[in-house]
XYZ file of C-alpha atoms in Angstrom:
713
model
C -14.192 -20.986 -11.910
C -12.208 -22.209 -14.907
C -8.626 -23.517 -14.617
C -6.303 -24.336 -17.523
C -2.581 -25.010 -16.914
C -1.238 -21.684 -15.587
C -4.467 -19.762 -16.150
C -7.422 -19.554 -13.777
C -10.586 -17.599 -14.392
C -12.818 -16.332 -11.603
C -15.867 -14.736 -13.117
C -14.441 -12.515 -15.856
C -11.093 -12.017 -14.102
C -8.059 -13.838 -15.491
C -5.318 -14.995 -13.097
C -1.946 -15.959 -14.595
C 0.149 -18.320 -12.415
C 3.045 -18.773 -14.828
C 5.531 -17.353 -12.322
C 3.796 -18.316 -9.097
C 6.402 -20.030 -6.835
C 3.866 -22.521 -5.475
C 3.335 -20.962 -2.047
C 2.489 -17.546 -0.636
C 5.618 -16.013 0.841
C 3.728 -13.458 2.908
C 0.325 -13.581 4.546
C -1.765 -11.857 7.209
C -2.856 -15.226 8.583
C -6.389 -16.481 9.160
C -7.932 -13.074 8.556
C -7.157 -13.482 4.851
C -9.365 -16.598 4.827
C -12.041 -14.503 6.504
C -11.748 -11.786 3.847
C -11.820 -14.383 1.063
C -15.023 -15.786 2.542
C -16.546 -12.295 2.633
C -15.799 -11.471 -1.001
C -17.032 -14.901 -2.119
C -20.352 -14.719 -0.314
C -21.294 -11.066 0.004
C -21.948 -8.234 -2.412
C -19.684 -5.141 -2.196
C -22.720 -3.161 -1.081
C -22.646 -5.201 2.150
C -18.965 -4.606 2.916
C -19.586 -1.529 5.013
C -21.989 -3.371 7.301
C -19.579 -6.289 7.628
C -16.655 -3.966 8.364
C -18.622 -2.387 11.202
C -19.780 -5.708 12.611
C -16.379 -7.388 12.614
C -14.378 -4.328 13.712
C -10.986 -5.665 12.624
C -8.179 -3.605 11.164
C -7.375 -5.968 8.235
C -11.043 -6.179 7.216
C -11.348 -2.395 7.290
C -8.045 -1.883 5.475
C -8.660 -4.300 2.628
C -12.400 -3.766 2.047
C -13.166 -0.121 2.847
C -14.333 1.805 -0.237
C -12.428 4.829 1.069
C -9.222 3.096 -0.029
C -10.158 3.955 -3.622
C -10.019 7.692 -2.969
C -6.285 7.831 -3.577
C -6.803 6.965 -7.282
C -10.422 7.988 -7.869
C -9.494 11.636 -8.565
C -7.035 10.744 -11.354
C -8.595 11.498 -14.774
C -8.147 8.613 -17.206
C -9.406 7.936 -20.724
C -11.691 4.962 -21.269
C -9.023 3.271 -23.377
C -6.175 3.855 -20.884
C -3.817 0.956 -20.318
C -2.957 0.573 -16.616
C -0.390 -1.395 -14.609
C -0.972 -1.854 -10.874
C 2.103 -3.112 -9.024
C 1.372 -4.827 -5.708
C -2.387 -5.084 -6.196
C -2.929 -7.089 -3.007
C -6.587 -7.711 -2.175
C -7.734 -5.252 -4.840
C -8.486 -2.176 -2.735
C -8.020 0.089 -5.781
C -8.296 -2.402 -8.670
C -12.048 -1.962 -9.051
C -11.806 1.796 -9.387
C -9.059 1.499 -11.991
C -11.056 -1.091 -13.923
C -14.114 1.135 -13.935
C -12.213 4.036 -15.487
C -9.594 2.400 -17.740
C -9.587 0.210 -20.822
C -7.414 -2.537 -19.333
C -5.761 -3.189 -15.972
C -2.768 -5.470 -15.458
C -2.149 -6.397 -11.819
C 0.936 -7.970 -10.243
C 1.024 -9.540 -6.798
C 3.120 -12.223 -5.123
C 0.254 -13.681 -3.053
C -2.162 -16.159 -4.629
C -4.699 -15.806 -1.828
C -4.750 -12.024 -2.028
C -5.048 -12.229 -5.801
C -8.030 -14.563 -5.405
C -9.630 -12.049 -3.030
C -9.046 -9.386 -5.671
C -10.590 -11.591 -8.370
C -13.693 -12.594 -6.430
C -14.533 -9.050 -5.358
C -14.167 -7.766 -8.944
C -15.273 -10.852 -10.861
C -17.657 -8.816 -13.054
C -14.748 -6.815 -14.539
C -13.774 -8.135 -17.957
C -10.711 -5.902 -18.380
C -8.489 -7.145 -15.523
C -5.629 -9.661 -15.622
C -3.781 -10.584 -12.433
C -0.234 -11.942 -12.680
C 0.649 -13.911 -9.541
C 4.328 -14.257 -8.754
C 7.614 -12.490 -8.133
C 7.729 -9.055 -9.726
C 11.257 -9.503 -11.080
C 10.194 -12.673 -12.913
C 7.105 -11.063 -14.440
C 8.606 -7.662 -15.298
C 10.594 -8.669 -18.423
C 7.382 -9.818 -20.136
C 5.464 -6.616 -19.500
C 4.712 -4.398 -22.533
C 6.179 -0.916 -22.870
C 3.031 1.089 -23.568
C 1.261 1.646 -20.263
C -0.537 4.967 -19.880
C -0.473 4.707 -16.086
C 1.654 2.721 -13.649
C 0.509 2.740 -10.031
C 2.637 2.124 -6.946
C 0.124 2.552 -4.108
C 1.838 1.672 -0.829
C 4.420 -0.357 -2.764
C 7.423 1.813 -3.688
C 8.753 1.662 -0.112
C 9.366 -2.084 -0.630
C 11.751 -1.437 -3.540
C 14.604 -3.148 -1.737
C 12.575 -6.373 -1.561
C 11.637 -6.101 -5.237
C 15.096 -5.579 -6.745
C 17.654 -6.469 -4.080
C 20.169 -4.117 -5.701
C 22.515 -1.556 -4.158
C 20.291 1.343 -5.274
C 16.910 -0.419 -5.207
C 14.571 2.559 -5.473
C 16.358 4.172 -8.400
C 16.639 0.795 -10.140
C 12.939 0.010 -9.593
C 11.877 3.374 -11.012
C 14.229 3.116 -14.010
C 12.860 -0.337 -14.703
C 9.252 0.891 -14.685
C 9.984 3.949 -16.790
C 10.830 1.553 -19.603
C 7.251 0.243 -19.538
C 5.667 3.696 -19.761
C 4.344 5.402 -22.851
C 6.105 8.577 -23.888
C 3.301 10.715 -22.422
C 2.366 8.243 -19.684
C 2.396 8.772 -15.917
C 3.664 6.888 -12.877
C 1.779 7.554 -9.642
C 3.445 6.763 -6.320
C 1.489 6.939 -3.048
C 3.766 6.640 -0.025
C 4.135 7.777 3.574
C 6.350 10.767 4.379
C 8.910 9.624 6.927
C 8.699 13.095 8.491
C 4.894 13.152 8.536
C 3.531 15.170 11.432
C 1.595 12.187 12.791
C 4.870 10.360 13.505
C 6.183 13.255 15.585
C 2.829 13.304 17.391
C 3.100 9.653 18.398
C 1.918 7.375 15.583
C 4.117 4.371 14.985
C 5.897 3.814 11.689
C 3.358 2.017 9.500
C 5.499 -0.892 8.356
C 7.778 -1.582 11.325
C 5.293 -0.738 14.077
C 7.935 1.174 16.029
C 8.007 4.741 17.274
C 10.031 7.389 15.392
C 11.787 4.912 13.028
C 11.272 7.073 9.935
C 12.146 10.264 11.769
C 15.418 8.610 12.823
C 16.035 7.604 9.176
C 15.604 3.897 9.981
C 18.709 3.786 12.145
C 17.711 0.329 13.409
C 17.511 -1.092 9.892
C 14.681 -3.009 8.227
C 13.705 -3.715 4.645
C 11.311 -0.796 4.173
C 12.056 2.861 3.464
C 9.738 5.830 3.177
C 10.980 9.244 2.096
C 10.702 12.970 2.526
C 9.655 15.002 -0.499
C 13.271 15.934 -1.127
C 14.262 12.281 -0.813
C 11.776 11.292 -3.520
C 12.913 14.176 -5.721
C 16.510 12.993 -5.417
C 15.439 9.551 -6.642
C 13.546 11.120 -9.553
C 16.528 13.245 -10.543
C 18.851 10.228 -10.380
C 16.526 8.497 -12.869
C 16.485 11.467 -15.248
C 12.899 12.426 -14.390
C 12.270 16.131 -14.918
C 8.472 16.382 -15.042
C 6.766 15.540 -11.786
C 4.369 17.059 -9.274
C 3.372 16.401 -5.696
C -0.036 15.988 -4.135
C -0.721 15.702 -0.425
C -3.337 13.121 0.684
C -4.914 13.871 4.043
C -5.018 12.398 6.674
C -2.880 9.979 4.633
C -3.146 8.017 1.401
C -4.803 4.934 2.973
C -8.125 6.546 3.921
C -7.783 9.871 2.153
C -10.597 12.362 2.664
C -8.875 15.366 1.059
C -6.158 15.864 -1.537
C -4.086 19.045 -1.639
C -1.463 20.266 -4.076
C 1.055 23.072 -4.422
C -1.699 24.850 -6.352
C -4.104 24.581 -3.416
C -2.508 23.957 -0.033
C -4.607 23.523 3.127
C -5.699 26.578 5.072
C -5.556 26.936 8.863
C -8.419 25.110 10.528
C -8.957 22.542 7.753
C -6.926 19.614 9.097
C -8.924 18.327 12.050
C -9.250 14.554 11.400
C -5.976 13.359 12.861
C -6.619 10.304 15.046
C -6.930 8.150 11.943
C -4.490 5.287 12.479
C -6.448 2.063 12.918
C -3.762 -0.619 13.038
C -2.230 -0.286 16.496
C -2.023 1.767 19.688
C -0.502 5.219 19.432
C 0.652 8.040 21.646
C -0.735 11.546 21.388
C 2.101 13.901 22.275
C 0.491 17.134 21.094
C -2.585 18.519 19.358
C -1.966 17.742 15.691
C -4.591 20.197 14.492
C -2.906 23.103 16.238
C 0.497 21.918 15.029
C -0.769 21.651 11.449
C -2.179 25.184 11.685
C 1.245 26.470 12.727
C 2.997 24.479 9.991
C 0.564 25.810 7.381
C 1.010 29.417 8.486
C 4.793 29.053 8.142
C 4.512 27.510 4.669
C 5.924 24.136 5.770
C 2.990 21.836 5.070
C 4.717 20.030 2.143
C 7.526 19.086 4.530
C 5.225 17.587 7.177
C 2.354 16.148 5.131
C 1.674 12.610 6.389
C 1.707 11.147 2.877
C 2.605 11.996 -0.698
C 1.048 11.167 -4.040
C 3.858 11.874 -6.502
C 2.933 12.077 -10.196
C 5.748 11.456 -12.688
C 4.789 12.995 -16.027
C 2.487 15.883 -16.888
C 0.590 17.510 -14.053
C -3.201 17.208 -13.752
C -5.693 20.052 -13.915
C -7.115 18.990 -10.540
C -5.584 20.986 -7.683
C -7.770 19.899 -4.780
C -10.278 17.162 -4.026
C -12.455 16.465 -1.020
C -14.310 13.205 -0.522
C -17.635 12.776 1.206
C -18.042 9.063 0.619
C -18.398 7.977 4.221
C -22.043 8.986 3.874
C -25.162 7.141 2.856
C -24.825 6.181 -0.883
C -27.324 8.788 -2.055
C -25.053 11.567 -0.724
C -21.589 10.279 -1.685
C -19.812 13.012 -3.657
C -16.385 14.375 -4.552
C -15.690 18.116 -4.563
C -12.714 19.381 -6.549
C -10.977 22.560 -7.592
C -9.569 22.310 -11.094
C -8.409 24.421 -14.032
C -10.790 24.770 -16.981
C -9.926 25.098 -20.666
C -9.424 28.852 -20.276
C -6.961 28.470 -17.414
C -9.457 29.577 -14.775
C -10.159 27.854 -11.482
C -13.579 26.253 -11.138
C -15.259 24.063 -8.527
C -16.966 20.801 -9.418
C -18.999 18.297 -7.462
C -19.296 14.738 -8.762
C -21.668 11.924 -7.805
C -19.642 8.920 -6.626
C -22.602 6.562 -6.912
C -25.662 6.329 -9.123
C -27.791 6.965 -6.057
C -26.075 10.353 -5.542
C -26.928 11.728 -8.999
C -30.222 13.171 -7.779
C -28.363 14.889 -4.940
C -26.047 16.547 -7.475
C -28.989 17.627 -9.625
C -30.711 19.169 -6.608
C -27.848 21.668 -6.227
C -28.863 23.638 -9.304
C -32.405 23.870 -7.934
C -31.004 24.939 -4.572
C -29.008 27.697 -6.278
C -32.087 29.050 -8.044
C -34.235 28.944 -4.896
C -31.607 30.473 -2.598
C -30.781 33.222 -5.108
C -34.455 34.102 -5.191
C -34.655 34.139 -1.392
C -31.609 36.357 -0.859
C -32.229 38.682 -3.807
C -32.189 42.205 -2.402
C -30.356 41.009 0.745
C -26.692 40.917 1.675
C -25.849 37.295 0.933
C -24.665 36.246 -2.498
C -25.122 32.646 -3.708
C -22.299 30.973 -5.600
C -23.470 30.225 -9.147
C -24.195 26.581 -10.018
C -24.905 24.799 -13.307
C -25.189 21.121 -14.178
C -22.548 19.558 -16.394
C -23.351 17.691 -19.608
C -22.624 14.292 -18.077
C -25.591 14.733 -15.755
C -23.517 13.461 -12.822
C -21.639 16.660 -11.969
C -22.319 20.257 -11.052
C -20.019 23.216 -11.674
C -19.593 26.283 -9.456
C -17.647 29.492 -9.860
C -14.428 29.782 -7.868
C -14.559 32.688 -5.434
C -11.485 34.269 -3.837
C -11.573 35.401 -0.239
C -11.472 34.276 3.375
C -14.060 32.115 5.072
C -16.009 33.657 7.914
C -14.574 30.850 10.052
C -11.006 32.018 9.421
C -11.915 35.610 10.266
C -13.717 34.624 13.475
C -10.781 32.422 14.495
C -8.506 35.429 14.083
C -10.726 37.434 16.414
C -10.539 34.742 19.094
C -6.772 34.317 18.736
C -6.276 38.061 19.232
C -8.853 38.089 22.038
C -10.961 40.572 20.053
C -14.205 39.155 21.404
C -16.138 42.343 20.731
C -15.324 42.134 17.016
C -16.289 38.464 17.003
C -19.753 39.411 18.251
C -20.018 42.249 15.743
C -19.339 39.813 12.916
C -21.654 37.193 14.377
C -24.519 39.698 14.569
C -23.809 40.685 10.963
C -23.934 37.010 9.984
C -27.223 36.579 11.832
C -28.738 39.614 10.126
C -27.713 38.411 6.665
C -29.020 34.847 7.062
C -32.307 36.156 8.538
C -33.290 37.752 5.247
C -36.642 36.278 4.111
C -36.296 33.424 6.594
C -40.040 32.861 6.304
C -39.659 31.626 2.703
C -39.937 27.845 2.128
C -36.255 27.390 1.312
C -33.318 27.171 3.728
C -29.664 26.183 3.622
C -29.351 24.087 6.770
C -25.548 24.038 6.478
C -24.866 27.781 6.654
C -21.877 27.206 8.898
C -19.083 29.777 9.056
C -16.756 27.811 6.754
C -19.400 27.857 3.996
C -19.461 31.655 3.780
C -16.626 33.293 1.859
C -15.961 36.989 2.352
C -14.263 39.231 -0.176
C -13.512 42.498 1.654
C -14.543 45.657 -0.183
C -11.934 47.484 -2.256
C -8.933 45.558 -0.985
C -6.019 45.605 -3.411
C -3.534 42.740 -3.767
C -0.931 44.847 -1.978
C -3.305 45.399 0.945
C -4.073 41.679 1.005
C -0.347 40.890 1.279
C 0.002 43.327 4.165
C -3.035 41.805 5.885
C -1.420 38.361 5.732
C 1.644 39.726 7.525
C -0.354 41.724 10.075
C -3.254 39.636 11.325
C -4.804 42.392 13.475
C -8.286 43.549 12.492
C -8.485 47.316 12.850
C -11.635 49.376 12.334
C -10.968 49.930 8.634
C -10.393 46.216 8.150
C -13.588 45.398 10.024
C -15.508 47.873 7.868
C -14.028 46.370 4.693
C -15.326 42.961 5.809
C -18.736 44.292 6.800
C -19.091 46.102 3.461
C -17.612 43.270 1.413
C -19.268 40.503 -0.577
C -20.484 37.568 1.531
C -20.954 34.483 -0.643
C -22.528 31.131 0.194
C -20.090 28.679 -1.415
C -21.634 25.334 -0.441
C -25.362 24.735 -0.169
C -25.856 21.043 -0.829
C -28.092 20.723 2.253
C -30.849 23.054 1.083
C -34.398 22.067 1.995
C -37.728 23.267 0.697
C -39.043 24.502 3.998
C -38.468 27.523 6.230
C -35.872 27.223 8.985
C -35.470 29.984 11.540
C -32.260 31.970 11.447
C -31.667 31.353 15.137
C -31.699 27.569 14.565
C -29.292 27.896 11.621
C -27.000 30.199 13.620
C -27.074 27.980 16.708
C -26.015 25.007 14.597
C -23.193 27.067 13.059
C -21.857 27.987 16.515
C -22.372 24.454 17.835
C -20.323 22.934 14.992
C -17.741 25.711 15.249
C -17.001 25.112 18.922
C -16.973 21.309 18.642
C -14.290 21.362 15.955
C -11.597 23.122 17.964
C -10.849 23.300 21.693
C -9.310 26.760 21.238
C -12.797 28.064 20.568
C -13.975 27.124 24.049
C -13.054 30.625 25.176
C -16.182 31.784 23.371
C -18.953 32.765 25.796
C -21.844 30.631 24.590
C -24.257 32.327 26.998
C -23.719 35.587 25.137
C -24.393 33.815 21.835
C -27.575 32.244 23.175
C -28.670 35.632 24.479
C -28.029 37.187 21.052
C -30.099 34.455 19.420
C -32.861 34.733 22.005
C -33.256 30.987 22.479
C -34.129 29.024 25.586
C -32.108 26.136 26.963
C -34.916 23.809 25.938
C -34.713 25.092 22.371
C -30.937 24.658 22.452
C -31.341 21.030 23.493
C -33.888 20.467 20.728
C -31.470 21.941 18.194
C -28.692 19.598 19.424
C -30.980 16.591 19.025
C -31.908 17.754 15.532
C -28.231 17.941 14.670
C -27.713 14.340 15.796
C -30.675 13.312 13.675
C -29.252 15.196 10.687
C -25.906 13.409 10.987
C -27.676 10.040 11.047
C -29.656 11.147 7.999
C -26.449 11.956 6.108
C -24.475 8.854 7.109
C -27.339 6.400 6.888
C -26.618 5.501 10.525
C -23.272 4.009 9.541
C -20.296 4.425 11.850
C -17.884 7.253 11.148
C -14.196 6.463 10.758
C -13.588 7.846 14.248
C -16.218 5.446 15.604
C -14.611 2.604 13.678
C -11.302 3.350 15.350
C -12.984 3.101 18.741
C -14.690 -0.134 17.719
C -11.414 -1.731 16.599
C -10.165 -0.841 20.050
C -6.617 0.424 19.778
C -5.666 2.896 22.479
C -4.645 6.522 22.254
C -2.171 7.175 25.051
C -1.649 10.768 26.148
C 1.634 10.959 28.091
C 1.073 14.587 29.095
C -1.843 13.458 31.245
C 0.325 11.226 33.389
C 3.931 12.271 32.880
C 3.565 14.781 35.715
C 3.472 11.933 38.173
C 7.141 11.257 37.423
C 8.178 14.857 38.023
C 8.257 14.256 41.774
C 8.578 10.476 41.693
C 11.779 10.448 43.751
C 9.860 12.048 46.623
C 6.381 10.663 46.165
C 7.272 7.048 45.396
C 9.454 6.440 48.440
C 8.596 3.396 50.592
C 8.979 3.876 54.328
C 8.894 1.147 56.994
C 8.036 1.736 60.689
C 8.477 -0.724 63.564
C 6.524 -0.605 66.850
C 8.176 -2.396 69.796
C 5.481 -1.452 72.284
C 5.924 2.321 72.399
C 4.222 3.236 69.140
C 5.780 4.364 65.871
C 8.492 7.014 65.651
C 10.671 8.359 62.878
C 13.804 7.126 64.654
C 12.605 3.536 64.301
C 11.767 3.895 60.594
C 13.758 3.443 57.402
C 13.342 3.755 53.616
C 13.620 0.831 51.233
C 15.765 1.487 48.190
C 15.339 -0.216 44.794
C 12.014 -1.779 45.701
C 10.488 -1.180 42.250
C 10.628 -4.122 39.860
C 8.502 -2.413 37.238
C 6.680 0.854 36.638
C 4.049 0.123 39.323
C 5.314 -3.070 40.991
C 7.304 -3.226 44.257
C 8.705 -6.208 46.099
C 9.812 -6.005 49.729
C 11.849 -8.633 51.588
C 12.083 -7.411 55.186
C 13.522 -8.803 58.423
C 12.159 -7.962 61.892
C 13.182 -8.853 65.431
C 10.921 -10.927 67.633
C 9.991 -7.915 69.782
C 8.346 -5.970 66.924
C 4.588 -5.951 67.591
C 3.442 -3.924 64.596
C 4.989 -3.302 61.197
C 3.825 -0.346 59.116
C 4.435 -0.070 55.385
C 3.933 3.334 53.744
C 3.752 2.332 50.042
C 3.946 5.942 48.762
C 3.801 9.557 49.844
C 0.766 10.357 47.713
C -2.839 9.502 46.924
C -2.824 6.024 45.453
C -4.457 2.665 44.861
C -2.577 -0.388 46.158
C -3.183 -4.034 45.328
C -1.472 -6.495 47.660
C -0.425 -9.381 45.414
C 1.576 -11.251 48.047
C 2.029 -10.890 51.805
C 3.768 -13.638 53.806
C 5.219 -13.865 57.329
C 7.863 -16.534 57.703
C 6.578 -18.177 54.528
C 2.932 -18.264 55.621
C 0.296 -16.087 53.952
C -1.043 -13.285 56.110
C -4.808 -13.410 55.788
C -6.335 -9.976 55.142
C -8.811 -8.600 57.632
C -9.093 -6.537 60.759
C -7.363 -9.147 62.915
C -4.105 -9.056 60.977
C -4.096 -5.914 58.822
C -5.332 -2.393 59.442
C -5.019 0.530 57.023
C -6.018 4.167 56.752
C -7.452 3.380 53.309
C -10.635 1.781 52.125
C -10.832 -1.776 50.866
C -11.959 -2.374 47.314
C -11.667 -6.091 46.566
C -9.057 -8.794 45.961
C -6.611 -7.181 48.379
C -6.863 -3.700 46.862
C -7.084 -0.447 48.804
C -7.645 3.158 47.854
C -5.901 5.815 49.931
C -7.428 9.302 49.910
C -4.421 10.675 51.767
C -0.827 11.668 51.071
C 0.234 9.467 54.006
C -1.073 5.988 53.122
C -0.113 3.131 55.423
C -0.670 -0.591 55.812
C -0.191 -1.976 59.309
C 0.492 -5.668 60.048
C -0.253 -6.978 63.558
C 2.801 -9.177 64.068
C 1.739 -9.863 67.654
C -1.114 -11.993 66.307
C 1.283 -14.123 64.276
C 3.773 -16.837 65.232
C 6.940 -14.833 65.784
C 10.501 -16.048 66.127
C 13.686 -14.243 67.132
C 14.218 -13.273 63.497
C 11.257 -13.014 61.121
C 10.955 -12.563 57.365
C 8.184 -10.583 55.694
C 7.711 -10.649 51.923
C 5.308 -8.178 50.322
C 4.579 -7.660 46.642
C 2.294 -4.758 45.717
C 1.063 -2.873 42.674
C 0.925 0.858 43.362
C -0.760 3.398 41.095
C -0.734 7.060 42.024
C -4.000 8.852 41.257
C -5.168 12.472 41.459
C -6.622 13.603 44.780
C -10.156 14.057 43.407
C -10.268 10.544 41.969
C -8.925 8.997 45.168
C -11.568 10.781 47.252
C -14.342 9.800 44.842
C -13.268 6.151 44.973
C -12.936 6.187 48.743
C -16.373 7.721 49.119
C -17.907 4.831 47.212
C -16.662 1.975 49.398
C -16.902 0.912 53.026
C -13.989 1.849 55.212
C -12.072 -0.902 57.072
C -10.302 -0.274 60.354
């Protein structure tokens, strides 16, 4: 580390403190010290292991390599000059430095800038300016090729403090852009579907704040697409385009555009917030499918990546970099020099280059296997860089989409017709020592025979599959479009088909209507074989991921809850009847309704009641009915004239079963707790205080719990 006046050097990174105010004005607390320690003492190759071991949101957020996806797809020249505003801990700095000629970073936090420097200390083309943006901005040059606002533009009010902060911030940055340069803004959509479904607003941590247009105030603003466009227009920006990171820009796994929007069934990774508890008010996948079908996806995309300047040739990108390093790749759809769509796959690590090269071999081997059959293999050739492979772009519908349509229309017979056709086609020369293990339904694209554009338009409006439509599909071209998991050994068609069905059903609950017994019968496999195939699938997933945790598993490990109100809201539908508290008094002749009464306003919280009762000296037994439903009750306090009533058969009898610590489970809709007042020191007037927690539970759960404990009478 070298320090000279306002300049500090960490490795090859230069930090400029000329405008540093002398203290960090924002901080995540001790976890930043933890992250600084990690980047000082561990290699980036170890970050994934550390992230999994520590299972903390800030560690995942700042160090996950998936954060780079939001900028990795952007093509940049080796001599590009880049400005990164709000660089933070350097989640994207390394990727920019790898691709560009020079990277200038700005961040207010010294500690975060040090984290950035230590983790990228081998980069000799990065300078980090530490301090207030408004102080640094006047000294910035005016020839940047790219200016990045990744999760920063929403703080425009804090940056400028002006009446129109977002317009003023953008106008200011446009002055620092080359004539043909680009500004890239990654930001949440305040009307993103995940916020309707129950995710909290990312910056404020509150429910529905963005949807309500920040009615409660706060210094952060995210925008709809139209809101961003209005800002652009106010700044005189005419050339811009929108991309749609999914699930959002933070841990993007797919990038869509107006040139390639998502198709129904694609958006299935939706429980991807890691920073706090959330509600789950509806099935986001099904909602996204409906939104997509109605052409409204750009309105409800969770995030935007807005590009100011010329559009890019890339129209779609999908990342598979949560795998083991030797299989980390990016798949993209782009426009070639002739204006045609092509598909490319790129190695995202040096270890993955061999995997890319194997795809050309797989193409040759699979084409040889299926020659003379009814499956076509999408053409593949290696690119000159040796790190990429190119494939032809094929128009059509995936077999998955067609099968989904059959299930939605309850055309189960046609589903089985198509499945048998699929099985016949993949069985061709199955004895040969080459097999595509990943011949799932989404990897087969079907171009129906002799279907004109006009007929295609009509088919989109009328989703029914009549006999002529079925024949057009059966006679059409079936193309394998993705075969990266091709192995040089024979694999039986029934194993391949079972895996395809297994994956198909797991991805979508709507597909549970499929009769798996009929599928198994068609395949002619035993239950033992089916279990073996499931175990092989688990082994394959471990092979691909290198036994690392998936992002879904990381969310579970971090430990934030997903609350599903629909699973318990029903208990409030009849709460006025079911949550009544009734008191009976026995004066020697037993209980009767005439000597009972209901206690009003006993609830002090959602599940907590407090009773303060008075009884005459001639009351021998007091019965408390805590609810009119199956429930679990914990007695937190029970006193008689200020003295604790000891639990046990002598003083308390119930028609429930005792758990522990004064808790009882009642497998009845008439639960009661009886206190033997005759065994206690009574006076003419007596006071009973009871405080209880009451949780209503379904009948089956109550009976299961009661069956597991000893009954007390």
